[in-house]
Amino acid sequence: MSRQDLPLNGFTVQALLLLAISIHCNNGFELARSLLDKTTSIALEIGMQFKYFAITHSNGDYVLEESWRRTWWGLYVVDGIFQAIQRSNYFALWVVQADVDLPCEESQYSSENIPEPHSMFQYNEREFSENEASYSSFTYLIDIVRILGSVMAVAGEGGNLSDSLVDDADGCLVNWELHLQENKKDVLRSDGEIDEPLFHAHMLFNVTKVFLHRQRSRLAHSPAENLTKCAPTLPSSEVLLPQRKSY
Ligand SMILES: *[C@@H]1O[C@H](CO)[C@@H](O)[C@H](O)[C@H]1NC(C)=O
Ligand SMILES: *[C@@H]1O[C@H](CO)[C@@H](O)[C@H](O)[C@H]1NC(C)=O
Ligand SMILES: *[C@@H]1O[C@H](CO)[C@@H](O)[C@H](O)[C@H]1NC(C)=O
């Protein structure tokens, strides 16, 4: 994987992405980041951000085509999460113009029953469309990572930021929750299993809310919060309210 002459193709992107995730999970943040940077630059170089990539690299095999869409969006999600954990105020793929179609449900993918994909444009316009299509759990995950990007852009600024930017970011979060389709409100599927991408999305939604609001809150801090990456204690937010119990 450290070779300089890795083939420039989607399989290399998939392999490097998996490697970066596992190294990151083992606390190798810097190495994982540099692998992900390499992955991202290969992905952009071969044009994975474009809708036609999936179509032209799959020989009419719908499962492989879906796999390329998932690789792109997987990269997007992981880039956002890595950067949020490092408390960066942006992630590279957030600003890349991409028109890759959205992934289908996990069950459709694993049963190789791939429907006609929706576009991000359709998803964005869903409130205005007449017959509401249903979107996959992975789509809601992608959307929350996109919102995480706008929260990251304002979260690093501490209290020194106009309320309107914070309100905008908060509005995106409120909308995400408000417009969840009925069957996406519970991470348990009807068969009693956890819907994993949906769990991931709900979890990120909660974390993103904390990320945005904790440092602006006037709640007492617990010493345990010094261990968290999500909402570390900042000197400026060290405001203790008398009625709150401090642990
Ligand atoms: C807050 O923002 C103002 C205006 O953008 C800037 O001049 C000032 O240095 C900032 N203060 C801090 C503590 O970052
Ligand atoms: C997110 O927070 C809500 C409200 O506290 C909670 O009910 C829900 O279980 C949390 N979701 C996850 C996935 O942790
Ligand atoms: C958290 O850590 C900072 C600096 O490392 C320290 O000043 C602060 O007292 C700690 N906060 C708590 C609640 O332990």
Short mmCIF file of C-alpha atoms and ligand atoms in Angstrom, two decimals:
data_model
loop_
_atom_site.label_atom_id
_atom_site.label_comp_id
_atom_site.label_asym_id
_atom_site.label_seq_id
_atom_site.Cartn_x
_atom_site.Cartn_y
_atom_site.Cartn_z
CA MET A 1 0.00 0.00 0.00
CA SER A 2 2.93 2.35 0.45
CA ARG A 3 4.08 1.75 -3.12
CA GLN A 4 4.14 4.80 -5.31
CA ASP A 5 3.02 2.88 -8.40
CA LEU A 6 -0.35 1.59 -7.20
CA PRO A 7 -2.71 1.19 -10.13
CA LEU A 8 -4.93 4.25 -10.51
CA ASN A 9 -8.32 2.62 -10.28
CA GLY A 10 -11.36 2.23 -8.08
CA PHE A 11 -10.10 -0.98 -6.47
CA THR A 12 -7.05 0.86 -5.14
CA VAL A 13 -9.39 3.50 -3.73
CA GLN A 14 -11.44 0.80 -1.99
CA ALA A 15 -8.37 -0.93 -0.56
CA LEU A 16 -6.76 2.28 0.71
CA LEU A 17 -10.05 3.46 2.21
CA LEU A 18 -10.42 0.22 4.18
CA LEU A 19 -6.82 0.41 5.32
CA ALA A 20 -7.21 4.04 6.43
CA ILE A 21 -10.32 3.15 8.46
CA SER A 22 -8.61 0.28 10.25
CA ILE A 23 -5.49 2.30 11.03
CA HIS A 24 -7.63 5.16 12.31
CA CYS A 25 -9.50 2.75 14.59
CA ASN A 26 -6.12 1.76 15.97
CA ASN A 27 -5.36 5.40 16.88
CA GLY A 28 -2.96 5.87 13.96
CA PHE A 29 -4.58 9.19 13.14
CA GLU A 30 -1.73 10.72 11.16
CA LEU A 31 -0.99 7.68 9.04
CA ALA A 32 -4.71 7.15 8.46
CA ARG A 33 -5.08 10.77 7.37
CA SER A 34 -2.19 10.57 4.95
CA LEU A 35 -3.56 7.33 3.47
CA LEU A 36 -6.95 8.93 3.12
CA ASP A 37 -5.40 11.97 1.41
CA LYS A 38 -3.76 9.61 -1.06
CA THR A 39 -7.06 7.78 -1.54
CA THR A 40 -8.90 11.03 -2.12
CA SER A 41 -6.43 12.29 -4.67
CA ILE A 42 -6.56 9.01 -6.61
CA ALA A 43 -10.38 9.06 -6.49
CA LEU A 44 -10.48 12.61 -7.85
CA GLU A 45 -7.85 11.87 -10.46
CA ILE A 46 -9.81 8.95 -11.90
CA GLY A 47 -13.07 10.92 -11.77
CA MET A 48 -15.01 9.03 -9.12
CA GLN A 49 -16.80 12.26 -8.19
CA PHE A 50 -18.68 12.10 -11.49
CA LYS A 51 -21.85 10.15 -12.07
CA TYR A 52 -20.56 8.57 -15.25
CA PHE A 53 -17.63 6.88 -13.47
CA ALA A 54 -19.88 4.18 -12.01
CA ILE A 55 -21.53 3.59 -15.36
CA THR A 56 -18.38 3.46 -17.47
CA HIS A 57 -16.46 1.19 -15.08
CA SER A 58 -18.98 -1.55 -14.56
CA ASN A 59 -19.61 -3.19 -17.94
CA GLY A 60 -23.34 -3.11 -17.36
CA ASP A 61 -22.97 -4.91 -14.01
CA TYR A 62 -25.42 -3.03 -11.77
CA VAL A 63 -23.91 -4.41 -8.57
CA LEU A 64 -20.44 -3.15 -9.46
CA GLU A 65 -21.94 0.15 -10.54
CA GLU A 66 -23.59 0.49 -7.12
CA SER A 67 -20.32 -0.49 -5.49
CA TRP A 68 -18.56 2.50 -7.12
CA ARG A 69 -21.24 4.87 -5.86
CA ARG A 70 -20.84 3.44 -2.37
CA THR A 71 -17.07 3.78 -2.59
CA TRP A 72 -17.35 7.46 -3.41
CA TRP A 73 -19.89 8.18 -0.68
CA GLY A 74 -18.00 5.98 1.77
CA LEU A 75 -14.93 8.10 1.13
CA TYR A 76 -17.00 11.25 1.67
CA VAL A 77 -18.39 10.01 4.99
CA VAL A 78 -15.01 8.86 6.27
CA ASP A 79 -13.27 12.08 5.24
CA GLY A 80 -15.87 14.08 7.20
CA ILE A 81 -15.62 11.92 10.31
CA PHE A 82 -11.81 11.85 10.37
CA GLN A 83 -11.69 15.63 10.15
CA ALA A 84 -14.42 16.16 12.73
CA ILE A 85 -12.54 13.96 15.21
CA GLN A 86 -9.47 16.12 14.63
CA ARG A 87 -11.65 19.19 15.20
CA SER A 88 -10.71 20.56 11.84
CA ASN A 89 -13.03 23.19 10.43
CA TYR A 90 -13.48 21.59 7.04
CA PHE A 91 -13.10 18.38 5.10
CA ALA A 92 -11.77 18.25 1.57
CA LEU A 93 -14.61 16.37 -0.13
CA TRP A 94 -17.22 18.72 1.34
CA VAL A 95 -16.27 21.34 -1.24
CA VAL A 96 -15.81 19.00 -4.21
CA GLN A 97 -18.50 19.30 -6.86
CA ALA A 98 -19.82 15.76 -7.18
CA ASP A 99 -22.85 14.41 -9.02
CA VAL A 100 -22.57 10.76 -8.02
CA ASP A 101 -25.98 9.14 -7.60
CA LEU A 102 -27.11 8.00 -4.17
CA PRO A 103 -26.70 4.47 -2.84
CA CYS A 104 -29.63 2.08 -2.41
CA GLU A 105 -30.66 0.19 0.73
CA GLU A 106 -28.29 -2.42 2.17
CA SER A 107 -30.80 -5.22 1.63
CA GLN A 108 -31.14 -4.31 -2.04
CA TYR A 109 -27.38 -4.24 -2.44
CA SER A 110 -26.81 -7.57 -0.72
CA SER A 111 -29.59 -9.22 -2.70
CA GLU A 112 -28.13 -7.71 -5.89
CA ASN A 113 -31.45 -6.16 -6.62
CA ILE A 114 -30.29 -2.67 -7.52
CA PRO A 115 -33.02 -0.12 -8.27
CA GLU A 116 -32.63 2.94 -10.50
CA PRO A 117 -30.59 5.31 -8.30
CA HIS A 118 -31.80 8.71 -7.09
CA SER A 119 -29.67 11.80 -7.57
CA MET A 120 -28.60 14.22 -4.88
CA PHE A 121 -30.59 16.85 -6.75
CA GLN A 122 -33.78 14.80 -6.37
CA TYR A 123 -33.05 14.31 -2.69
CA ASN A 124 -32.50 18.04 -2.16
CA GLU A 125 -35.77 18.84 -3.88
CA ARG A 126 -37.74 16.08 -2.20
CA GLU A 127 -39.98 18.42 -0.21
CA PHE A 128 -41.28 19.94 -3.42
CA SER A 129 -41.83 16.79 -5.41
CA GLU A 130 -45.35 15.48 -5.81
CA ASN A 131 -44.89 11.81 -5.15
CA GLU A 132 -42.38 11.40 -2.41
CA ALA A 133 -39.74 8.81 -3.24
CA SER A 134 -38.11 6.93 -0.41
CA TYR A 135 -34.41 7.34 0.17
CA SER A 136 -31.98 4.82 1.58
CA SER A 137 -30.49 4.92 5.05
CA PHE A 138 -27.08 5.54 3.47
CA THR A 139 -28.55 8.68 1.87
CA TYR A 140 -29.50 10.06 5.28
CA LEU A 141 -25.99 9.29 6.46
CA ILE A 142 -24.50 11.21 3.54
CA ASP A 143 -26.79 14.13 4.27
CA ILE A 144 -25.87 14.28 7.95
CA VAL A 145 -22.17 14.25 7.02
CA ARG A 146 -22.83 17.12 4.65
CA ILE A 147 -24.47 18.99 7.55
CA LEU A 148 -21.55 18.04 9.76
CA GLY A 149 -19.41 19.92 7.21
CA SER A 150 -21.37 23.14 7.77
CA VAL A 151 -21.30 22.64 11.53
CA MET A 152 -17.53 22.07 11.45
CA ALA A 153 -17.12 25.35 9.61
CA VAL A 154 -18.66 27.25 12.54
CA ALA A 155 -17.89 24.97 15.49
CA GLY A 156 -14.21 25.77 15.73
CA GLU A 157 -14.85 29.45 16.26
CA GLY A 158 -15.81 29.25 19.93
CA GLY A 159 -18.22 31.93 21.05
CA ASN A 160 -16.87 34.51 18.65
CA LEU A 161 -19.27 34.01 15.83
CA SER A 162 -22.43 35.63 14.67
CA ASP A 163 -25.48 33.82 15.92
CA SER A 164 -26.92 33.67 12.42
CA LEU A 165 -24.24 31.25 11.16
CA VAL A 166 -24.84 29.05 14.16
CA ASP A 167 -28.59 29.30 13.58
CA ASP A 168 -28.13 28.26 9.95
CA ALA A 169 -26.12 25.21 10.94
CA ASP A 170 -28.66 24.39 13.62
CA GLY A 171 -31.49 24.84 11.11
CA CYS A 172 -29.91 22.17 8.89
CA LEU A 173 -29.88 19.78 11.84
CA VAL A 174 -33.47 20.52 12.75
CA ASN A 175 -34.54 20.00 9.13
CA TRP A 176 -32.70 16.72 8.85
CA GLU A 177 -34.65 15.36 11.79
CA LEU A 178 -37.93 16.94 10.75
CA HIS A 179 -37.82 15.49 7.24
CA LEU A 180 -36.79 11.98 8.16
CA GLN A 181 -39.22 9.59 6.56
CA GLU A 182 -41.39 7.70 9.00
CA ASN A 183 -39.50 4.43 8.53
CA LYS A 184 -36.17 6.18 9.18
CA LYS A 185 -37.02 7.47 12.62
CA ASP A 186 -36.16 4.25 14.37
CA VAL A 187 -32.81 2.54 13.84
CA LEU A 188 -34.45 -0.83 14.48
CA ARG A 189 -35.77 -2.38 11.30
CA SER A 190 -39.12 -4.15 11.22
CA ASP A 191 -37.32 -7.51 11.45
CA GLY A 192 -35.76 -6.43 14.76
CA GLU A 193 -32.26 -5.95 13.33
CA ILE A 194 -30.33 -2.69 13.57
CA ASP A 195 -30.23 -0.69 10.35
CA GLU A 196 -26.50 0.04 10.47
CA PRO A 197 -26.14 3.07 8.18
CA LEU A 198 -29.20 4.57 9.83
CA PHE A 199 -27.75 3.96 13.29
CA HIS A 200 -24.58 5.63 12.09
CA ALA A 201 -26.60 8.58 10.79
CA HIS A 202 -28.63 9.01 14.00
CA MET A 203 -25.49 8.73 16.09
CA LEU A 204 -23.76 11.39 13.98
CA PHE A 205 -26.81 13.59 14.24
CA ASN A 206 -26.57 13.44 18.04
CA VAL A 207 -22.82 13.99 18.04
CA THR A 208 -23.11 16.90 15.62
CA LYS A 209 -25.67 18.59 17.88
CA VAL A 210 -23.27 18.26 20.82
CA PHE A 211 -20.40 19.45 18.65
CA LEU A 212 -22.30 22.60 17.72
CA HIS A 213 -23.91 23.49 21.02
CA ARG A 214 -21.78 22.18 23.85
CA GLN A 215 -19.11 24.82 23.66
CA ARG A 216 -21.76 27.55 23.54
CA SER A 217 -23.73 26.15 26.43
CA ARG A 218 -23.66 27.39 29.98
CA LEU A 219 -23.93 23.96 31.54
CA ALA A 220 -21.42 22.82 34.13
CA HIS A 221 -18.57 20.64 32.90
CA SER A 222 -17.77 17.25 34.23
CA PRO A 223 -14.08 16.22 34.44
CA ALA A 224 -14.90 13.31 32.13
CA GLU A 225 -15.46 15.81 29.36
CA ASN A 226 -11.74 16.47 29.29
CA LEU A 227 -11.44 13.06 27.65
CA THR A 228 -13.83 13.75 24.82
CA LYS A 229 -12.94 14.74 21.31
CA CYS A 230 -16.47 15.77 20.55
CA ALA A 231 -16.86 18.63 22.99
CA PRO A 232 -13.65 19.33 24.89
CA THR A 233 -13.69 21.89 27.67
CA LEU A 234 -12.70 25.26 26.31
CA PRO A 235 -11.53 27.99 28.66
CA SER A 236 -14.17 30.37 27.28
CA SER A 237 -17.01 27.98 28.11
CA GLU A 238 -15.97 27.40 31.72
CA VAL A 239 -19.20 28.88 33.08
CA LEU A 240 -20.67 27.01 36.02
CA LEU A 241 -24.28 27.53 36.89
CA PRO A 242 -24.93 27.23 40.61
CA GLN A 243 -27.98 24.97 40.30
CA ARG A 244 -26.14 22.39 38.19
CA LYS A 245 -24.38 19.61 40.00
CA SER A 246 -20.68 19.50 39.16
CA TYR A 247 -19.25 16.01 39.25
C1 LIG B 1 -13.43 37.74 17.07
O1 LIG B 1 -13.80 38.24 15.78
C2 LIG B 1 -13.30 39.56 15.53
C3 LIG B 1 -13.87 40.03 14.21
O2 LIG B 1 -13.87 39.01 13.25
C4 LIG B 1 -11.77 39.52 15.55
O3 LIG B 1 -11.27 40.82 15.31
C5 LIG B 1 -11.30 39.03 16.90
O4 LIG B 1 -9.90 38.93 16.91
C6 LIG B 1 -11.92 37.68 17.24
N1 LIG B 1 -11.58 37.31 18.61
C7 LIG B 1 -11.11 36.12 18.93
C8 LIG B 1 -10.88 35.88 20.38
O5 LIG B 1 -10.91 35.24 18.11
C1 LIG B 2 -29.78 10.25 19.98
O1 LIG B 2 -30.31 11.02 21.05
C2 LIG B 2 -31.65 10.72 21.35
C3 LIG B 2 -32.13 11.73 22.39
O2 LIG B 2 -31.25 11.77 23.47
C4 LIG B 2 -31.74 9.28 21.84
O3 LIG B 2 -33.08 8.96 22.12
C5 LIG B 2 -31.22 8.37 20.75
O4 LIG B 2 -31.20 7.03 21.22
C6 LIG B 2 -29.82 8.77 20.32
N1 LIG B 2 -29.47 7.96 19.17
C7 LIG B 2 -28.37 7.22 19.10
C8 LIG B 2 -28.18 6.43 17.87
O5 LIG B 2 -27.55 7.19 20.00
C1 LIG B 3 -9.56 19.96 31.91
O1 LIG B 3 -8.23 20.14 31.48
C2 LIG B 3 -7.78 21.48 31.60
C3 LIG B 3 -6.38 21.60 30.98
O2 LIG B 3 -5.87 20.39 30.63
C4 LIG B 3 -7.79 21.89 33.05
O3 LIG B 3 -7.34 23.24 33.18
C5 LIG B 3 -9.21 21.78 33.57
O4 LIG B 3 -9.25 22.10 34.95
C6 LIG B 3 -9.75 20.39 33.36
N1 LIG B 3 -11.17 20.43 33.68
C7 LIG B 3 -11.72 19.60 34.55
C8 LIG B 3 -13.18 19.82 34.79
O5 LIG B 3 -11.08 18.71 35.08
#
